[in-house]
Amino acid sequence: MPNAMVGDMPRRDLGIFTDTVLKLRDQVRTFDELDAFNKGRNPFPSGKPTGKARKVVEEWSELYDHLFGYKLDMSGIYVPAKVAGIERLIVEAEGITTQMAFDKAKELFPCWKCTDESLDKVVYNLYPRRGSIGYWARDRVEADEEYRNVCAEDMLMKKRISGIGLRGRILYEIKFFKETGKHLDINNGTICSSSRYLDGYVPLVLWHSYGGKMYVSRIRPQDAYDSWRVREAVS
């Protein structure tokens, strides 16, 4: 019976209470979510960008429009909560492929890649997502010092930390160049740990100061080196 009592509490209410406690215990739900609900706020915000985040999304929209002739639909972009110290918002537009990003970069400054094939044919993302996406990375010229000497395989299997992929890294280079006229990874290289070549190798991107160009190279998933680092991506 729907209104049956268990002690002084209706059975349905007891079920909801018990389910809530179990979800909190198992960390399926958080106390912050429960607190927001109790205060009459939406515990599950849409993630639509507001404030400074929205301004940055608008900057990305202008960049895509100006450089690619692509109209970014900002209404469908989810922006996750920002983590302290990880404050560079990157927006990857659904209609811009990795090869398109590389070609545009090559129009702006010298570039080289380790394959004659289209990057769209030989590189894929380990975590494919539909639509345009927004995520946070550290706002630094050099890839994350925190992950020096950590290979892509260990980032995935041991640390369980996602890193920026090849498309995102190239787009970041483009936006940084348009902002500053300078380049990323002058002294180090970004391991694009969320991307793989078809043969299992991992893209590595850096600015080759002597050659004066952006290099898209490749390393093994097990390769670790002091100047090769993952750029953590919070999504």
Tab-separated table of C-alpha atoms in Angstrom:
chain	number	residue	atom	x	y	z
A	1	MET	CA	0.000	0.000	0.000
A	2	PRO	CA	1.437	3.397	-0.986
A	3	ASN	CA	0.552	5.117	2.310
A	4	ALA	CA	1.551	2.302	4.660
A	5	MET	CA	3.475	3.452	7.730
A	6	VAL	CA	6.774	2.155	9.044
A	7	GLY	CA	6.843	3.364	12.623
A	8	ASP	CA	6.029	7.077	12.441
A	9	MET	CA	7.138	7.474	8.825
A	10	PRO	CA	5.280	6.661	5.594
A	11	ARG	CA	6.917	3.760	3.752
A	12	ARG	CA	7.534	5.876	0.654
A	13	ASP	CA	9.281	8.616	2.662
A	14	LEU	CA	11.416	6.058	4.447
A	15	GLY	CA	12.421	4.608	1.085
A	16	ILE	CA	13.441	8.032	-0.210
A	17	PHE	CA	15.374	8.759	2.988
A	18	THR	CA	17.189	5.420	2.872
A	19	ASP	CA	17.996	5.784	-0.823
A	20	THR	CA	19.405	9.275	-0.222
A	21	VAL	CA	21.623	8.096	2.638
A	22	LEU	CA	22.957	5.229	0.526
A	23	LYS	CA	23.697	7.534	-2.409
A	24	LEU	CA	25.593	9.904	-0.107
A	25	ARG	CA	27.507	7.002	1.393
A	26	ASP	CA	28.444	5.647	-2.037
A	27	GLN	CA	29.254	9.154	-3.326
A	28	VAL	CA	26.656	8.882	-6.065
A	29	ARG	CA	25.278	12.154	-4.698
A	30	THR	CA	27.108	14.861	-2.752
A	31	PHE	CA	26.262	16.849	0.357
A	32	ASP	CA	26.580	20.021	-1.723
A	33	GLU	CA	23.814	18.747	-4.007
A	34	LEU	CA	21.643	17.881	-1.015
A	35	ASP	CA	22.313	21.278	0.548
A	36	ALA	CA	21.343	23.064	-2.675
A	37	PHE	CA	18.097	21.067	-2.853
A	38	ASN	CA	17.242	21.867	0.782
A	39	LYS	CA	17.776	25.567	0.069
A	40	GLY	CA	15.509	25.502	-2.959
A	41	ARG	CA	18.289	25.706	-5.543
A	42	ASN	CA	18.802	23.445	-8.533
A	43	PRO	CA	21.351	20.833	-7.393
A	44	PHE	CA	22.117	19.904	-10.997
A	45	PRO	CA	22.843	23.138	-12.889
A	46	SER	CA	22.906	22.946	-16.655
A	47	GLY	CA	26.547	23.941	-16.919
A	48	LYS	CA	25.755	26.672	-19.422
A	49	PRO	CA	28.569	29.232	-19.293
A	50	THR	CA	28.000	32.381	-17.279
A	51	GLY	CA	30.131	35.373	-16.320
A	52	LYS	CA	33.782	35.126	-17.341
A	53	ALA	CA	33.296	31.641	-18.783
A	54	ARG	CA	30.617	32.940	-21.134
A	55	LYS	CA	32.928	35.747	-22.244
A	56	VAL	CA	35.625	33.217	-23.105
A	57	VAL	CA	33.119	31.064	-25.009
A	58	GLU	CA	32.194	34.188	-26.971
A	59	GLU	CA	35.888	34.689	-27.754
A	60	TRP	CA	36.057	31.153	-29.095
A	61	SER	CA	32.905	31.787	-31.118
A	62	GLU	CA	34.505	34.856	-32.698
A	63	LEU	CA	37.684	32.901	-33.432
A	64	TYR	CA	35.776	30.103	-35.161
A	65	ASP	CA	33.744	32.608	-37.146
A	66	HIS	CA	36.756	34.689	-38.194
A	67	LEU	CA	39.235	31.895	-38.967
A	68	PHE	CA	37.027	29.008	-40.046
A	69	GLY	CA	33.772	30.673	-41.100
A	70	TYR	CA	32.080	28.408	-38.560
A	71	LYS	CA	29.110	29.516	-36.460
A	72	LEU	CA	29.465	28.081	-32.963
A	73	ASP	CA	26.175	27.195	-31.260
A	74	MET	CA	26.896	28.448	-27.755
A	75	SER	CA	23.523	27.306	-26.418
A	76	GLY	CA	24.553	23.661	-26.457
A	77	ILE	CA	27.961	23.985	-24.801
A	78	TYR	CA	28.356	22.526	-21.322
A	79	VAL	CA	31.104	24.083	-19.210
A	80	PRO	CA	32.080	22.064	-16.108
A	81	ALA	CA	32.889	23.633	-12.769
A	82	LYS	CA	36.327	25.214	-12.716
A	83	VAL	CA	39.013	23.632	-10.531
A	84	ALA	CA	41.477	25.883	-8.701
A	85	GLY	CA	44.625	26.325	-10.756
A	86	ILE	CA	43.066	24.889	-13.916
A	87	GLU	CA	41.607	28.012	-15.442
A	88	ARG	CA	42.082	28.043	-19.225
A	89	LEU	CA	38.775	27.292	-20.953
A	90	ILE	CA	39.124	25.453	-24.243
A	91	VAL	CA	36.165	25.021	-26.576
A	92	GLU	CA	36.338	22.400	-29.319
A	93	ALA	CA	33.719	23.038	-31.991
A	94	GLU	CA	31.888	20.009	-33.350
A	95	GLY	CA	32.368	21.066	-36.971
A	96	ILE	CA	36.137	21.541	-36.771
A	97	THR	CA	38.237	18.415	-37.257
A	98	THR	CA	41.828	17.835	-36.207
A	99	GLN	CA	43.107	18.201	-39.771
A	100	MET	CA	41.098	21.396	-40.260
A	101	ALA	CA	42.690	22.807	-37.107
A	102	PHE	CA	46.170	21.819	-38.324
A	103	ASP	CA	45.575	23.359	-41.752
A	104	LYS	CA	44.431	26.620	-40.187
A	105	ALA	CA	47.446	26.661	-37.872
A	106	LYS	CA	49.669	26.182	-40.920
A	107	GLU	CA	48.135	29.284	-42.497
A	108	LEU	CA	49.072	31.294	-39.406
A	109	PHE	CA	52.577	29.957	-38.716
A	110	PRO	CA	54.910	27.168	-39.933
A	111	CYS	CA	53.800	23.644	-38.988
A	112	TRP	CA	55.000	20.099	-39.517
A	113	LYS	CA	53.399	16.716	-38.877
A	114	CYS	CA	54.934	13.270	-38.895
A	115	THR	CA	52.536	11.821	-41.456
A	116	ASP	CA	51.508	12.679	-45.000
A	117	GLU	CA	48.039	11.322	-44.258
A	118	SER	CA	45.179	13.471	-43.044
A	119	LEU	CA	45.193	13.550	-39.252
A	120	ASP	CA	41.489	12.748	-39.395
A	121	LYS	CA	42.350	9.396	-40.966
A	122	VAL	CA	45.163	8.332	-38.645
A	123	VAL	CA	44.340	9.905	-35.246
A	124	TYR	CA	41.303	9.257	-33.061
A	125	ASN	CA	40.075	10.385	-29.646
A	126	LEU	CA	39.882	7.893	-26.782
A	127	TYR	CA	36.842	9.700	-25.361
A	128	PRO	CA	34.675	10.743	-28.317
A	129	ARG	CA	31.832	13.115	-27.449
A	130	ARG	CA	29.061	14.528	-29.564
A	131	GLY	CA	28.621	18.225	-30.115
A	132	SER	CA	30.875	21.125	-29.224
A	133	ILE	CA	32.621	20.699	-25.880
A	134	GLY	CA	34.181	22.931	-23.250
A	135	TYR	CA	36.770	21.923	-20.665
A	136	TRP	CA	39.465	23.436	-18.475
A	137	ALA	CA	43.249	23.157	-18.722
A	138	ARG	CA	46.090	24.921	-16.934
A	139	ASP	CA	46.763	28.393	-18.305
A	140	ARG	CA	50.481	27.911	-18.959
A	141	VAL	CA	52.889	28.183	-21.847
A	142	GLU	CA	54.519	24.870	-20.934
A	143	ALA	CA	52.728	21.560	-20.422
A	144	ASP	CA	51.996	20.550	-16.833
A	145	GLU	CA	55.107	20.381	-14.659
A	146	GLU	CA	53.115	18.139	-12.318
A	147	TYR	CA	53.240	15.298	-14.847
A	148	ARG	CA	56.825	15.350	-16.045
A	149	ASN	CA	58.254	11.861	-16.516
A	150	VAL	CA	54.729	10.383	-16.520
A	151	CYS	CA	53.774	8.505	-19.675
A	152	ALA	CA	50.370	8.577	-21.353
A	153	GLU	CA	49.663	4.998	-20.306
A	154	ASP	CA	50.227	5.748	-16.611
A	155	MET	CA	48.094	8.891	-16.781
A	156	LEU	CA	45.232	6.750	-18.012
A	157	MET	CA	45.694	3.498	-16.090
A	158	LYS	CA	47.247	4.629	-12.795
A	159	LYS	CA	46.405	8.283	-12.240
A	160	ARG	CA	43.021	8.140	-13.989
A	161	ILE	CA	43.566	11.667	-15.279
A	162	SER	CA	42.439	12.787	-18.715
A	163	GLY	CA	44.687	14.997	-20.777
A	164	ILE	CA	44.107	17.297	-23.703
A	165	GLY	CA	43.806	15.600	-27.093
A	166	LEU	CA	45.467	16.533	-30.365
A	167	ARG	CA	42.616	18.647	-31.741
A	168	GLY	CA	42.324	20.597	-28.504
A	169	ARG	CA	46.077	21.160	-28.307
A	170	ILE	CA	46.233	22.577	-31.826
A	171	LEU	CA	43.213	24.807	-31.213
A	172	TYR	CA	44.809	26.025	-27.976
A	173	GLU	CA	47.960	26.891	-29.959
A	174	ILE	CA	45.905	28.871	-32.455
A	175	LYS	CA	44.028	30.840	-29.806
A	176	PHE	CA	47.178	31.509	-27.785
A	177	PHE	CA	48.944	32.729	-30.918
A	178	LYS	CA	46.059	35.053	-31.795
A	179	GLU	CA	46.099	36.429	-28.250
A	180	THR	CA	49.844	36.901	-27.835
A	181	GLY	CA	51.675	36.326	-31.119
A	182	LYS	CA	53.658	33.654	-29.251
A	183	HIS	CA	53.594	29.869	-28.947
A	184	LEU	CA	53.116	27.077	-26.425
A	185	ASP	CA	55.644	24.452	-25.329
A	186	ILE	CA	58.814	26.347	-26.197
A	187	ASN	CA	60.936	24.161	-23.913
A	188	ASN	CA	58.748	21.077	-23.494
A	189	GLY	CA	56.142	19.055	-25.350
A	190	THR	CA	52.502	18.219	-24.733
A	191	ILE	CA	51.643	14.527	-24.654
A	192	CYS	CA	48.146	14.481	-26.168
A	193	SER	CA	47.110	11.574	-23.980
A	194	SER	CA	43.446	11.542	-25.023
A	195	SER	CA	44.421	10.855	-28.639
A	196	ARG	CA	45.992	7.895	-30.397
A	197	TYR	CA	47.364	7.121	-33.813
A	198	LEU	CA	45.871	4.000	-35.353
A	199	ASP	CA	49.030	2.056	-34.497
A	200	GLY	CA	48.685	2.964	-30.806
A	201	TYR	CA	51.249	5.758	-30.681
A	202	VAL	CA	50.442	9.036	-28.908
A	203	PRO	CA	50.641	12.506	-30.499
A	204	LEU	CA	53.272	14.867	-29.085
A	205	VAL	CA	53.070	18.593	-29.884
A	206	LEU	CA	55.735	21.232	-29.309
A	207	TRP	CA	57.121	24.433	-30.765
A	208	HIS	CA	60.504	23.718	-32.324
A	209	SER	CA	62.429	26.919	-31.617
A	210	TYR	CA	65.333	26.104	-33.947
A	211	GLY	CA	63.063	25.085	-36.791
A	212	GLY	CA	60.596	27.854	-36.011
A	213	LYS	CA	57.508	25.714	-36.389
A	214	MET	CA	54.895	23.697	-34.513
A	215	TYR	CA	55.694	19.994	-34.597
A	216	VAL	CA	53.088	17.245	-34.395
A	217	SER	CA	55.126	14.153	-33.646
A	218	ARG	CA	54.442	10.782	-31.984
A	219	ILE	CA	55.695	8.707	-29.074
A	220	ARG	CA	54.830	5.357	-27.542
A	221	PRO	CA	52.213	5.270	-24.752
A	222	GLN	CA	54.947	3.996	-22.389
A	223	ASP	CA	57.442	6.749	-23.231
A	224	ALA	CA	58.253	9.102	-20.350
A	225	TYR	CA	60.676	11.994	-20.454
A	226	ASP	CA	61.300	15.041	-18.284
A	227	SER	CA	60.200	17.506	-20.962
A	228	TRP	CA	57.188	15.529	-22.209
A	229	ARG	CA	54.110	16.265	-20.111
A	230	VAL	CA	50.360	15.809	-20.263
A	231	ARG	CA	48.101	18.856	-20.021
A	232	GLU	CA	45.333	17.859	-17.622
A	233	ALA	CA	41.810	18.431	-18.959
A	234	VAL	CA	38.853	18.846	-16.584
A	235	SER	CA	35.544	18.126	-18.276
